Amino acid sequence: MKTFSEVRVLVCGLGGVGGTCFAALLRSGFNHLVIVDFDTVEESNLNRQILFNVDSLGKRKTDEAVNYAKKINPNIEISPYFMNISKDNINDLPWKDIDYIVDCIDDVEAKILLIEKSRELNIPLIISLGTGNRYNPLALKVVSLNQTHDDPLARKLRVELKKRGIPLTGLQVVFSEEKPKVIGKVVGSTMIVPSAAGLLLASEVMKYFERMSYVKD
């Protein structure tokens, strides 16, 4: 718990996956969090994104996440960044203070930027892949990116990383073995799988720092 209270975790994306991951870290004693999102709360978010309610509609997700956190731990230190990660603003984040990166965003280019920054600065990273159109939380697992299949987001990410010569092995991802149930072009999502993915991400962060605390001791 002492280790959790001292480290600083970056959570990128505060939707169905990232919001649950953020809440789990907050409630597990992480006292220093950096959050990134560029979106405002919409009615369609309320079925699965646990940080928000009807009073949040139209407001920035980053602001609402801070409000949520302060009601649980008034002393928590949160650095919110209302932005869409790009090559023009990636360096605006406080990289020298970040100890772990959690990627819960859908944009492939932004994911690659985070991977490159992780490699450049030797910061551990875990990546969330697709959770839409899926219903079985037990199909989620933590694997290397090269072990994924039947995931359109993972496929795009693999292709772009290969173009850049970035190896897929060693890139830790939360991935569902369940094939998405596609009906038309709309990606639907219940709370169950995204939130389960968020909890799994938070668990991996906790396990990492638990191991680090043993090493220090």
Short mmCIF file of C-alpha atoms in Angstrom, two decimals:
data_model
loop_
_atom_site.label_atom_id
_atom_site.label_comp_id
_atom_site.label_asym_id
_atom_site.label_seq_id
_atom_site.Cartn_x
_atom_site.Cartn_y
_atom_site.Cartn_z
CA MET A 1 0.00 0.00 0.00
CA LYS A 2 2.90 2.35 0.71
CA THR A 3 4.25 1.67 -2.78
CA PHE A 4 0.82 2.26 -4.34
CA SER A 5 0.52 5.59 -2.55
CA GLU A 6 3.87 6.85 -3.84
CA VAL A 7 3.88 5.95 -7.55
CA ARG A 8 2.23 7.90 -10.36
CA VAL A 9 0.10 6.09 -12.97
CA LEU A 10 -1.03 7.55 -16.30
CA VAL A 11 -4.51 6.40 -17.43
CA CYS A 12 -5.30 7.30 -21.03
CA GLY A 13 -9.00 7.10 -21.83
CA LEU A 14 -11.85 7.30 -19.29
CA GLY A 15 -14.56 5.32 -21.04
CA GLY A 16 -15.96 1.90 -20.22
CA VAL A 17 -12.51 0.33 -19.78
CA GLY A 18 -10.44 3.27 -18.57
CA GLY A 19 -13.07 4.61 -16.19
CA THR A 20 -13.27 1.31 -14.32
CA CYS A 21 -9.48 0.99 -14.28
CA PHE A 22 -9.23 4.53 -12.87
CA ALA A 23 -11.83 3.80 -10.19
CA ALA A 24 -10.10 0.55 -9.21
CA LEU A 25 -6.70 2.23 -8.87
CA LEU A 26 -8.23 5.08 -6.89
CA ARG A 27 -9.97 2.71 -4.48
CA SER A 28 -6.84 0.56 -4.15
CA GLY A 29 -4.71 3.34 -2.68
CA PHE A 30 -3.03 4.93 -5.69
CA ASN A 31 -2.76 8.56 -4.63
CA HIS A 32 -1.11 10.07 -7.72
CA LEU A 33 -2.91 9.68 -11.03
CA VAL A 34 -2.55 11.41 -14.39
CA ILE A 35 -5.64 11.14 -16.61
CA VAL A 36 -6.13 11.91 -20.30
CA ASP A 37 -9.34 12.15 -22.33
CA PHE A 38 -10.62 14.52 -25.00
CA ASP A 39 -14.32 13.72 -24.79
CA THR A 40 -17.42 14.99 -23.04
CA VAL A 41 -20.07 12.78 -21.46
CA GLU A 42 -22.91 11.67 -23.72
CA GLU A 43 -26.12 9.83 -22.86
CA SER A 44 -24.90 6.76 -24.75
CA ASN A 45 -21.99 6.49 -22.27
CA LEU A 46 -24.19 5.94 -19.24
CA ASN A 47 -24.88 2.24 -19.80
CA ARG A 48 -21.25 1.25 -19.18
CA GLN A 49 -19.03 4.15 -17.99
CA ILE A 50 -19.11 4.06 -14.20
CA LEU A 51 -17.64 7.50 -13.49
CA PHE A 52 -20.63 9.38 -14.92
CA ASN A 53 -24.36 9.96 -14.40
CA VAL A 54 -27.06 12.17 -15.88
CA ASP A 55 -25.63 15.20 -14.09
CA SER A 56 -22.38 14.65 -16.02
CA LEU A 57 -23.94 15.04 -19.49
CA GLY A 58 -22.10 17.57 -21.65
CA LYS A 59 -19.23 17.91 -19.18
CA ARG A 60 -15.59 16.97 -19.71
CA LYS A 61 -14.82 13.41 -18.71
CA THR A 62 -11.56 14.52 -17.11
CA ASP A 63 -13.38 17.05 -14.88
CA GLU A 64 -16.03 14.51 -13.89
CA ALA A 65 -13.35 11.93 -13.10
CA VAL A 66 -11.67 14.38 -10.74
CA ASN A 67 -15.00 15.11 -9.04
CA TYR A 68 -15.67 11.38 -8.68
CA ALA A 69 -12.23 10.77 -7.16
CA LYS A 70 -12.38 13.66 -4.70
CA LYS A 71 -15.59 12.28 -3.19
CA ILE A 72 -13.73 9.06 -2.40
CA ASN A 73 -10.31 10.42 -1.46
CA PRO A 74 -10.23 14.21 -0.96
CA ASN A 75 -6.44 14.12 -0.67
CA ILE A 76 -5.76 12.36 -3.96
CA GLU A 77 -3.47 14.15 -6.42
CA ILE A 78 -4.86 14.04 -9.95
CA SER A 79 -3.42 15.77 -13.01
CA PRO A 80 -6.15 15.96 -15.70
CA TYR A 81 -5.30 16.53 -19.37
CA PHE A 82 -8.25 17.31 -21.63
CA MET A 83 -6.67 16.40 -24.97
CA ASN A 84 -6.63 13.94 -27.83
CA ILE A 85 -3.12 12.45 -27.82
CA SER A 86 -1.18 13.30 -30.99
CA LYS A 87 2.41 13.84 -32.07
CA ASP A 88 1.87 17.57 -31.46
CA ASN A 89 0.96 17.23 -27.77
CA ILE A 90 2.39 13.90 -26.57
CA ASN A 91 5.30 15.72 -24.91
CA ASP A 92 2.93 17.92 -22.90
CA LEU A 93 2.36 15.05 -20.46
CA PRO A 94 4.57 14.96 -17.33
CA TRP A 95 6.68 12.03 -18.46
CA LYS A 96 9.49 12.47 -15.95
CA ASP A 97 7.00 11.79 -13.12
CA ILE A 98 5.14 8.82 -14.65
CA ASP A 99 5.87 5.30 -13.39
CA TYR A 100 3.33 3.28 -15.41
CA ILE A 101 1.16 3.81 -18.51
CA VAL A 102 -2.32 2.34 -18.96
CA ASP A 103 -3.65 2.72 -22.52
CA CYS A 104 -7.47 2.51 -22.74
CA ILE A 105 -7.96 4.48 -25.95
CA ASP A 106 -9.26 3.35 -29.34
CA ASP A 107 -7.13 5.45 -31.70
CA VAL A 108 -4.32 3.41 -33.27
CA GLU A 109 -1.99 6.36 -33.87
CA ALA A 110 -2.33 7.49 -30.27
CA LYS A 111 -1.63 3.95 -29.09
CA ILE A 112 1.55 3.87 -31.16
CA LEU A 113 2.68 7.19 -29.70
CA LEU A 114 2.26 5.77 -26.21
CA ILE A 115 4.17 2.62 -27.17
CA GLU A 116 7.01 4.71 -28.59
CA LYS A 117 7.13 6.87 -25.47
CA SER A 118 7.12 3.79 -23.27
CA ARG A 119 10.09 2.37 -25.17
CA GLU A 120 11.94 5.69 -25.23
CA LEU A 121 11.63 6.29 -21.48
CA ASN A 122 11.54 2.66 -20.31
CA ILE A 123 8.15 3.09 -18.63
CA PRO A 124 6.04 -0.08 -18.25
CA LEU A 125 2.89 -0.08 -20.37
CA ILE A 126 -0.26 -2.17 -20.64
CA ILE A 127 -2.70 -1.82 -23.54
CA SER A 128 -6.43 -2.46 -23.71
CA LEU A 129 -7.76 -3.93 -26.96
CA GLY A 130 -11.31 -4.35 -28.23
CA THR A 131 -14.20 -4.99 -25.82
CA GLY A 132 -17.16 -3.95 -27.99
CA ASN A 133 -19.73 -6.50 -29.23
CA ARG A 134 -18.53 -8.99 -26.62
CA TYR A 135 -20.40 -10.49 -23.67
CA ASN A 136 -18.10 -12.95 -21.90
CA PRO A 137 -15.76 -11.41 -19.29
CA LEU A 138 -14.12 -14.80 -18.73
CA ALA A 139 -12.66 -14.65 -22.26
CA LEU A 140 -10.36 -11.77 -21.24
CA LYS A 141 -6.68 -12.52 -20.70
CA VAL A 142 -3.30 -10.80 -20.55
CA VAL A 143 -1.04 -11.76 -23.47
CA SER A 144 1.63 -10.34 -25.74
CA LEU A 145 0.30 -8.43 -28.78
CA ASN A 146 1.67 -11.07 -31.15
CA GLN A 147 -0.64 -13.67 -29.52
CA THR A 148 -3.89 -11.83 -30.30
CA HIS A 149 -6.49 -12.87 -32.86
CA ASP A 150 -10.01 -11.98 -34.01
CA ASP A 151 -9.59 -8.39 -32.81
CA PRO A 152 -9.84 -5.65 -35.49
CA LEU A 153 -8.11 -3.09 -33.25
CA ALA A 154 -5.23 -5.46 -32.53
CA ARG A 155 -4.92 -6.25 -36.24
CA LYS A 156 -4.58 -2.58 -37.17
CA LEU A 157 -2.08 -2.04 -34.36
CA ARG A 158 0.06 -5.00 -35.44
CA VAL A 159 0.17 -3.79 -39.04
CA GLU A 160 1.22 -0.26 -38.13
CA LEU A 161 3.84 -1.38 -35.62
CA LYS A 162 5.40 -3.74 -38.17
CA LYS A 163 5.65 -0.83 -40.62
CA ARG A 164 7.63 1.07 -37.99
CA GLY A 165 9.82 -1.87 -37.08
CA ILE A 166 8.50 -2.07 -33.52
CA PRO A 167 8.46 -5.65 -32.18
CA LEU A 168 5.13 -7.08 -31.05
CA THR A 169 6.55 -9.44 -28.45
CA GLY A 170 6.78 -7.94 -25.02
CA LEU A 171 3.87 -5.57 -25.61
CA GLN A 172 1.45 -6.55 -22.86
CA VAL A 173 -2.24 -6.31 -23.75
CA VAL A 174 -5.62 -7.14 -22.25
CA PHE A 175 -7.35 -9.11 -24.97
CA SER A 176 -10.61 -11.02 -25.41
CA GLU A 177 -10.57 -14.45 -27.05
CA GLU A 178 -14.29 -14.04 -27.72
CA LYS A 179 -15.09 -13.28 -31.35
CA PRO A 180 -17.05 -10.00 -31.57
CA LYS A 181 -20.72 -10.43 -32.47
CA VAL A 182 -20.98 -7.98 -35.33
CA ILE A 183 -24.44 -6.88 -36.44
CA GLY A 184 -24.16 -4.14 -39.07
CA LYS A 185 -21.62 -1.36 -38.59
CA VAL A 186 -22.60 -0.31 -35.08
CA VAL A 187 -20.30 -1.41 -32.25
CA GLY A 188 -22.44 -2.05 -29.19
CA SER A 189 -21.19 -2.50 -25.67
CA THR A 190 -22.60 -3.46 -22.29
CA MET A 191 -20.83 -2.69 -19.02
CA ILE A 192 -19.66 -6.23 -18.33
CA VAL A 193 -16.68 -6.81 -20.64
CA PRO A 194 -15.28 -3.23 -20.67
CA SER A 195 -15.41 -3.04 -16.86
CA ALA A 196 -13.89 -6.50 -16.51
CA ALA A 197 -11.07 -5.37 -18.80
CA GLY A 198 -10.59 -2.25 -16.67
CA LEU A 199 -10.33 -4.35 -13.51
CA LEU A 200 -7.83 -6.66 -15.18
CA LEU A 201 -5.71 -3.69 -16.24
CA ALA A 202 -5.73 -2.32 -12.69
CA SER A 203 -4.82 -5.75 -11.35
CA GLU A 204 -1.77 -5.90 -13.63
CA VAL A 205 -0.66 -2.46 -12.45
CA MET A 206 -1.02 -3.55 -8.83
CA LYS A 207 0.90 -6.79 -9.41
CA TYR A 208 3.73 -4.87 -11.07
CA PHE A 209 4.21 -2.50 -8.13
CA GLU A 210 3.74 -5.32 -5.62
CA ARG A 211 6.70 -7.09 -7.27
CA MET A 212 8.68 -3.84 -7.22
CA SER A 213 8.04 -3.40 -3.50
CA TYR A 214 9.45 -6.87 -2.83
CA VAL A 215 12.54 -6.03 -4.86
CA LYS A 216 13.07 -2.80 -2.87
CA ASP A 217 12.64 -4.62 0.43
#
